[in-house]
């Protein structure tokens, strides 16, 4: 059934040049949009976080269940990729990144109100809500840490593939253009040195790009392994 379901193409990114297009199932997009109903009032944001965590778990479980059939986890590629895309889209675009701050401020406000009322029953309710919020925040941070690591890893893979395709060609000194045939020996040597420097510079630029991506992926993956 899912394979025949309509998909939506969604652009992710603040600027068009930095954004990417990903495909999301229509049913998944409806789930993402439903989270926005919890964003109108601060007292609803905790329920929004709990619902967001529930959706993220669903997307990750579905993506893992398909991993054996489709080991390529690139965004928008296969069921596995679409579910991961939906999870990342939920975090990046549909659930505000200030939500944890909003929840914390609301809890602090509730605690201040309880201090003035000194109601034991309401205090117990507050402590239960506070415990629930701490667990929800911890789970959300764990999932987003994993998603960020996956994104960094996929970016490293993309850059490796790009570098393999765009390897600079070695300078060919055996074939001379019409203008080069008129050069003397010194001019030819200068041209060869310039070509070698250009080739070396291009190789070094690609290498630096790969290293930066690898370092970023390494940092994000370490955060997953060290998450507490």
mmCIF file of C-alpha atoms in Angstrom:
data_model
loop_
_atom_site.group_PDB
_atom_site.id
_atom_site.type_symbol
_atom_site.label_atom_id
_atom_site.label_comp_id
_atom_site.label_asym_id
_atom_site.label_seq_id
_atom_site.Cartn_x
_atom_site.Cartn_y
_atom_site.Cartn_z
ATOM 1 C CA UNK A 1 0.000 0.000 0.000
ATOM 2 C CA UNK A 2 2.764 2.465 0.941
ATOM 3 C CA UNK A 3 4.565 1.956 -2.353
ATOM 4 C CA UNK A 4 1.518 3.328 -4.264
ATOM 5 C CA UNK A 5 0.847 6.227 -1.916
ATOM 6 C CA UNK A 6 1.258 9.787 -3.175
ATOM 7 C CA UNK A 7 4.409 11.590 -2.124
ATOM 8 C CA UNK A 8 5.085 15.270 -1.519
ATOM 9 C CA UNK A 9 8.298 17.065 -2.393
ATOM 10 C CA UNK A 10 9.310 19.388 0.422
ATOM 11 C CA UNK A 11 12.148 21.899 0.415
ATOM 12 C CA UNK A 12 14.197 22.029 3.619
ATOM 13 C CA UNK A 13 16.526 24.929 4.331
ATOM 14 C CA UNK A 14 16.331 28.628 5.045
ATOM 15 C CA UNK A 15 17.958 29.668 1.787
ATOM 16 C CA UNK A 16 17.253 28.108 -1.594
ATOM 17 C CA UNK A 17 20.929 27.606 -2.423
ATOM 18 C CA UNK A 18 21.480 25.710 0.860
ATOM 19 C CA UNK A 19 18.211 23.785 0.824
ATOM 20 C CA UNK A 20 17.472 20.240 -0.283
ATOM 21 C CA UNK A 21 14.369 18.602 -1.721
ATOM 22 C CA UNK A 22 13.081 15.480 -0.010
ATOM 23 C CA UNK A 23 10.086 13.238 -0.689
ATOM 24 C CA UNK A 24 7.599 12.449 2.062
ATOM 25 C CA UNK A 25 4.544 10.198 1.956
ATOM 26 C CA UNK A 26 1.182 11.972 2.120
ATOM 27 C CA UNK A 27 0.218 10.076 5.296
ATOM 28 C CA UNK A 28 3.528 11.003 6.953
ATOM 29 C CA UNK A 29 3.090 14.660 6.009
ATOM 30 C CA UNK A 30 -0.331 14.688 7.685
ATOM 31 C CA UNK A 31 1.304 13.356 10.859
ATOM 32 C CA UNK A 32 3.935 16.079 10.716
ATOM 33 C CA UNK A 33 1.314 18.782 10.271
ATOM 34 C CA UNK A 34 -0.705 17.462 13.224
ATOM 35 C CA UNK A 35 2.137 18.346 15.616
ATOM 36 C CA UNK A 36 1.532 22.031 14.960
ATOM 37 C CA UNK A 37 -1.735 21.888 16.926
ATOM 38 C CA UNK A 38 0.374 21.664 20.102
ATOM 39 C CA UNK A 39 2.310 24.853 19.402
ATOM 40 C CA UNK A 40 -0.267 27.558 20.111
ATOM 41 C CA UNK A 41 0.029 27.658 23.903
ATOM 42 C CA UNK A 42 3.033 27.008 26.186
ATOM 43 C CA UNK A 43 1.028 24.602 28.368
ATOM 44 C CA UNK A 44 0.513 22.349 25.349
ATOM 45 C CA UNK A 45 4.162 22.233 24.277
ATOM 46 C CA UNK A 46 5.006 19.253 26.521
ATOM 47 C CA UNK A 47 2.241 17.224 24.875
ATOM 48 C CA UNK A 48 3.677 18.342 21.566
ATOM 49 C CA UNK A 49 7.102 17.053 22.590
ATOM 50 C CA UNK A 50 5.668 13.709 23.700
ATOM 51 C CA UNK A 51 3.761 13.385 20.400
ATOM 52 C CA UNK A 52 6.871 14.366 18.454
ATOM 53 C CA UNK A 53 8.891 11.666 20.226
ATOM 54 C CA UNK A 54 6.181 9.128 19.423
ATOM 55 C CA UNK A 55 6.265 10.051 15.726
ATOM 56 C CA UNK A 56 10.071 9.981 15.665
ATOM 57 C CA UNK A 57 10.059 6.485 17.163
ATOM 58 C CA UNK A 58 7.584 5.321 14.532
ATOM 59 C CA UNK A 59 9.659 6.715 11.682
ATOM 60 C CA UNK A 60 12.899 5.232 13.017
ATOM 61 C CA UNK A 61 11.348 1.812 13.634
ATOM 62 C CA UNK A 62 9.925 1.728 10.097
ATOM 63 C CA UNK A 63 13.254 2.817 8.631
ATOM 64 C CA UNK A 64 15.122 0.100 10.547
ATOM 65 C CA UNK A 65 12.617 -2.564 9.515
ATOM 66 C CA UNK A 66 13.399 -1.809 5.857
ATOM 67 C CA UNK A 67 17.158 -1.538 6.250
ATOM 68 C CA UNK A 68 17.729 -5.106 5.149
ATOM 69 C CA UNK A 69 15.831 -4.516 1.927
ATOM 70 C CA UNK A 70 17.359 -1.128 1.172
ATOM 71 C CA UNK A 71 20.758 -0.466 2.698
ATOM 72 C CA UNK A 72 21.028 2.894 0.984
ATOM 73 C CA UNK A 73 19.779 5.381 3.578
ATOM 74 C CA UNK A 74 20.079 8.499 1.445
ATOM 75 C CA UNK A 75 17.254 10.952 1.942
ATOM 76 C CA UNK A 76 14.243 10.226 -0.194
ATOM 77 C CA UNK A 77 15.660 6.970 -1.589
ATOM 78 C CA UNK A 78 13.342 4.056 -0.855
ATOM 79 C CA UNK A 79 11.016 3.467 2.096
ATOM 80 C CA UNK A 80 13.916 3.521 4.537
ATOM 81 C CA UNK A 81 15.095 6.901 3.290
ATOM 82 C CA UNK A 82 11.590 8.369 3.228
ATOM 83 C CA UNK A 83 10.967 7.507 6.876
ATOM 84 C CA UNK A 84 14.288 9.020 7.925
ATOM 85 C CA UNK A 85 13.474 12.045 5.792
ATOM 86 C CA UNK A 86 10.159 12.423 7.599
ATOM 87 C CA UNK A 87 11.898 12.199 10.989
ATOM 88 C CA UNK A 88 14.457 14.844 10.036
ATOM 89 C CA UNK A 89 11.771 17.045 8.507
ATOM 90 C CA UNK A 90 9.776 16.877 11.735
ATOM 91 C CA UNK A 91 12.754 18.074 13.766
ATOM 92 C CA UNK A 92 13.992 20.718 11.344
ATOM 93 C CA UNK A 93 10.761 22.241 10.083
ATOM 94 C CA UNK A 94 7.688 21.269 12.109
ATOM 95 C CA UNK A 95 8.738 21.168 15.770
ATOM 96 C CA UNK A 96 10.301 24.497 16.877
ATOM 97 C CA UNK A 97 13.837 24.260 18.231
ATOM 98 C CA UNK A 98 12.911 26.518 21.166
ATOM 99 C CA UNK A 99 10.326 24.037 22.459
ATOM 100 C CA UNK A 100 12.473 22.734 25.313
ATOM 101 C CA UNK A 101 13.025 26.317 26.497
ATOM 102 C CA UNK A 102 9.273 26.957 26.293
ATOM 103 C CA UNK A 103 8.566 23.833 28.361
ATOM 104 C CA UNK A 104 11.205 24.754 30.939
ATOM 105 C CA UNK A 105 9.834 28.280 31.313
ATOM 106 C CA UNK A 106 6.298 26.969 31.691
ATOM 107 C CA UNK A 107 7.394 24.483 34.369
ATOM 108 C CA UNK A 108 9.239 27.230 36.240
ATOM 109 C CA UNK A 109 6.107 29.383 36.124
ATOM 110 C CA UNK A 110 4.011 26.486 37.485
ATOM 111 C CA UNK A 111 6.525 25.892 40.279
ATOM 112 C CA UNK A 112 6.370 29.550 41.268
ATOM 113 C CA UNK A 113 2.575 29.411 41.364
ATOM 114 C CA UNK A 114 2.635 26.313 43.573
ATOM 115 C CA UNK A 115 5.034 27.924 46.027
ATOM 116 C CA UNK A 116 2.414 30.569 46.701
ATOM 117 C CA UNK A 117 -0.518 28.144 46.970
ATOM 118 C CA UNK A 118 1.157 25.385 49.035
ATOM 119 C CA UNK A 119 -1.256 22.746 47.729
ATOM 120 C CA UNK A 120 0.155 19.244 48.380
ATOM 121 C CA UNK A 121 -1.996 17.492 45.779
ATOM 122 C CA UNK A 122 -1.103 19.969 43.055
ATOM 123 C CA UNK A 123 2.546 19.697 44.066
ATOM 124 C CA UNK A 124 2.479 15.939 43.479
ATOM 125 C CA UNK A 125 0.867 16.502 40.084
ATOM 126 C CA UNK A 126 3.566 19.028 39.241
ATOM 127 C CA UNK A 127 6.354 16.647 40.258
ATOM 128 C CA UNK A 128 4.881 13.954 37.997
ATOM 129 C CA UNK A 129 4.666 16.413 35.092
ATOM 130 C CA UNK A 130 8.247 17.540 35.745
ATOM 131 C CA UNK A 131 9.460 13.930 35.706
ATOM 132 C CA UNK A 132 7.563 13.258 32.472
ATOM 133 C CA UNK A 133 9.071 16.363 30.864
ATOM 134 C CA UNK A 134 12.609 15.372 31.857
ATOM 135 C CA UNK A 135 12.182 11.927 30.293
ATOM 136 C CA UNK A 136 10.621 13.419 27.134
ATOM 137 C CA UNK A 137 13.409 15.976 26.757
ATOM 138 C CA UNK A 138 16.060 13.290 27.247
ATOM 139 C CA UNK A 139 14.450 11.062 24.619
ATOM 140 C CA UNK A 140 14.109 13.950 22.168
ATOM 141 C CA UNK A 141 17.758 14.934 22.606
ATOM 142 C CA UNK A 142 18.835 11.319 22.098
ATOM 143 C CA UNK A 143 16.862 10.947 18.871
ATOM 144 C CA UNK A 144 17.954 14.293 17.432
ATOM 145 C CA UNK A 145 21.586 13.480 18.270
ATOM 146 C CA UNK A 146 21.233 10.277 16.243
ATOM 147 C CA UNK A 147 19.546 12.081 13.330
ATOM 148 C CA UNK A 148 22.264 14.732 13.242
ATOM 149 C CA UNK A 149 24.919 12.009 13.189
ATOM 150 C CA UNK A 150 23.149 10.229 10.355
ATOM 151 C CA UNK A 151 22.922 13.453 8.365
ATOM 152 C CA UNK A 152 26.633 14.159 8.889
ATOM 153 C CA UNK A 153 27.527 10.605 7.842
ATOM 154 C CA UNK A 154 25.414 10.849 4.683
ATOM 155 C CA UNK A 155 27.002 14.212 3.862
ATOM 156 C CA UNK A 156 30.440 12.591 4.168
ATOM 157 C CA UNK A 157 29.342 9.795 1.830
ATOM 158 C CA UNK A 158 27.969 12.332 -0.650
ATOM 159 C CA UNK A 159 31.214 14.306 -0.635
ATOM 160 C CA UNK A 160 33.301 11.145 -1.112
ATOM 161 C CA UNK A 161 31.172 10.239 -4.133
ATOM 162 C CA UNK A 162 31.378 13.799 -5.488
ATOM 163 C CA UNK A 163 35.160 13.843 -5.142
ATOM 164 C CA UNK A 164 35.498 10.545 -6.989
ATOM 165 C CA UNK A 165 33.504 11.934 -9.895
ATOM 166 C CA UNK A 166 35.205 15.333 -9.930
ATOM 167 C CA UNK A 167 38.815 14.258 -9.649
ATOM 168 C CA UNK A 168 40.984 16.874 -11.415
ATOM 169 C CA UNK A 169 42.732 15.537 -14.504
ATOM 170 C CA UNK A 170 46.479 15.293 -14.491
ATOM 171 C CA UNK A 171 48.121 17.851 -16.790
ATOM 172 C CA UNK A 172 49.003 16.349 -20.169
ATOM 173 C CA UNK A 173 52.222 17.815 -21.536
ATOM 174 C CA UNK A 174 52.486 15.488 -24.533
ATOM 175 C CA UNK A 175 49.760 17.336 -26.428
ATOM 176 C CA UNK A 176 50.397 20.989 -27.195
ATOM 177 C CA UNK A 177 47.880 23.565 -28.263
ATOM 178 C CA UNK A 178 48.631 25.810 -31.240
ATOM 179 C CA UNK A 179 49.740 28.677 -29.024
ATOM 180 C CA UNK A 180 51.988 26.410 -26.930
ATOM 181 C CA UNK A 181 53.863 25.243 -30.043
ATOM 182 C CA UNK A 182 55.328 28.750 -30.350
ATOM 183 C CA UNK A 183 56.676 28.773 -26.785
ATOM 184 C CA UNK A 184 60.337 28.458 -26.022
ATOM 185 C CA UNK A 185 61.720 26.053 -23.429
ATOM 186 C CA UNK A 186 61.465 28.504 -20.525
ATOM 187 C CA UNK A 187 57.844 29.358 -21.319
ATOM 188 C CA UNK A 188 56.986 25.672 -21.558
ATOM 189 C CA UNK A 189 58.518 25.026 -18.149
ATOM 190 C CA UNK A 190 56.564 27.911 -16.618
ATOM 191 C CA UNK A 191 53.340 26.549 -18.125
ATOM 192 C CA UNK A 192 54.089 23.063 -16.790
ATOM 193 C CA UNK A 193 54.804 24.366 -13.297
ATOM 194 C CA UNK A 194 51.592 26.378 -13.357
ATOM 195 C CA UNK A 195 49.559 23.326 -14.444
ATOM 196 C CA UNK A 196 51.119 21.195 -11.727
ATOM 197 C CA UNK A 197 50.353 23.821 -9.082
ATOM 198 C CA UNK A 198 46.772 24.113 -10.268
ATOM 199 C CA UNK A 199 46.339 20.323 -10.216
ATOM 200 C CA UNK A 200 47.846 20.111 -6.729
ATOM 201 C CA UNK A 201 45.641 22.941 -5.475
ATOM 202 C CA UNK A 202 42.509 21.249 -6.793
ATOM 203 C CA UNK A 203 43.484 17.945 -5.168
ATOM 204 C CA UNK A 204 44.188 19.668 -1.864
ATOM 205 C CA UNK A 205 40.855 21.499 -1.993
ATOM 206 C CA UNK A 206 38.984 18.215 -2.456
ATOM 207 C CA UNK A 207 41.009 16.618 0.321
ATOM 208 C CA UNK A 208 40.178 19.463 2.720
ATOM 209 C CA UNK A 209 36.484 19.114 1.890
ATOM 210 C CA UNK A 210 36.579 15.384 2.627
ATOM 211 C CA UNK A 211 38.495 15.919 5.869
ATOM 212 C CA UNK A 212 36.037 18.552 7.107
ATOM 213 C CA UNK A 213 33.089 16.267 6.363
ATOM 214 C CA UNK A 214 34.826 13.312 8.017
ATOM 215 C CA UNK A 215 35.626 15.351 11.124
ATOM 216 C CA UNK A 216 32.036 16.558 11.358
ATOM 217 C CA UNK A 217 30.681 13.010 10.978
ATOM 218 C CA UNK A 218 33.200 11.723 13.530
ATOM 219 C CA UNK A 219 32.146 14.395 16.030
ATOM 220 C CA UNK A 220 28.425 13.688 15.579
ATOM 221 C CA UNK A 221 28.865 9.904 15.792
ATOM 222 C CA UNK A 222 30.915 10.263 18.974
ATOM 223 C CA UNK A 223 28.069 12.259 20.507
ATOM 224 C CA UNK A 224 25.750 9.324 19.830
ATOM 225 C CA UNK A 225 28.142 6.836 21.442
ATOM 226 C CA UNK A 226 28.757 9.089 24.441
ATOM 227 C CA UNK A 227 25.163 10.201 24.929
ATOM 228 C CA UNK A 228 23.925 9.879 28.498
#
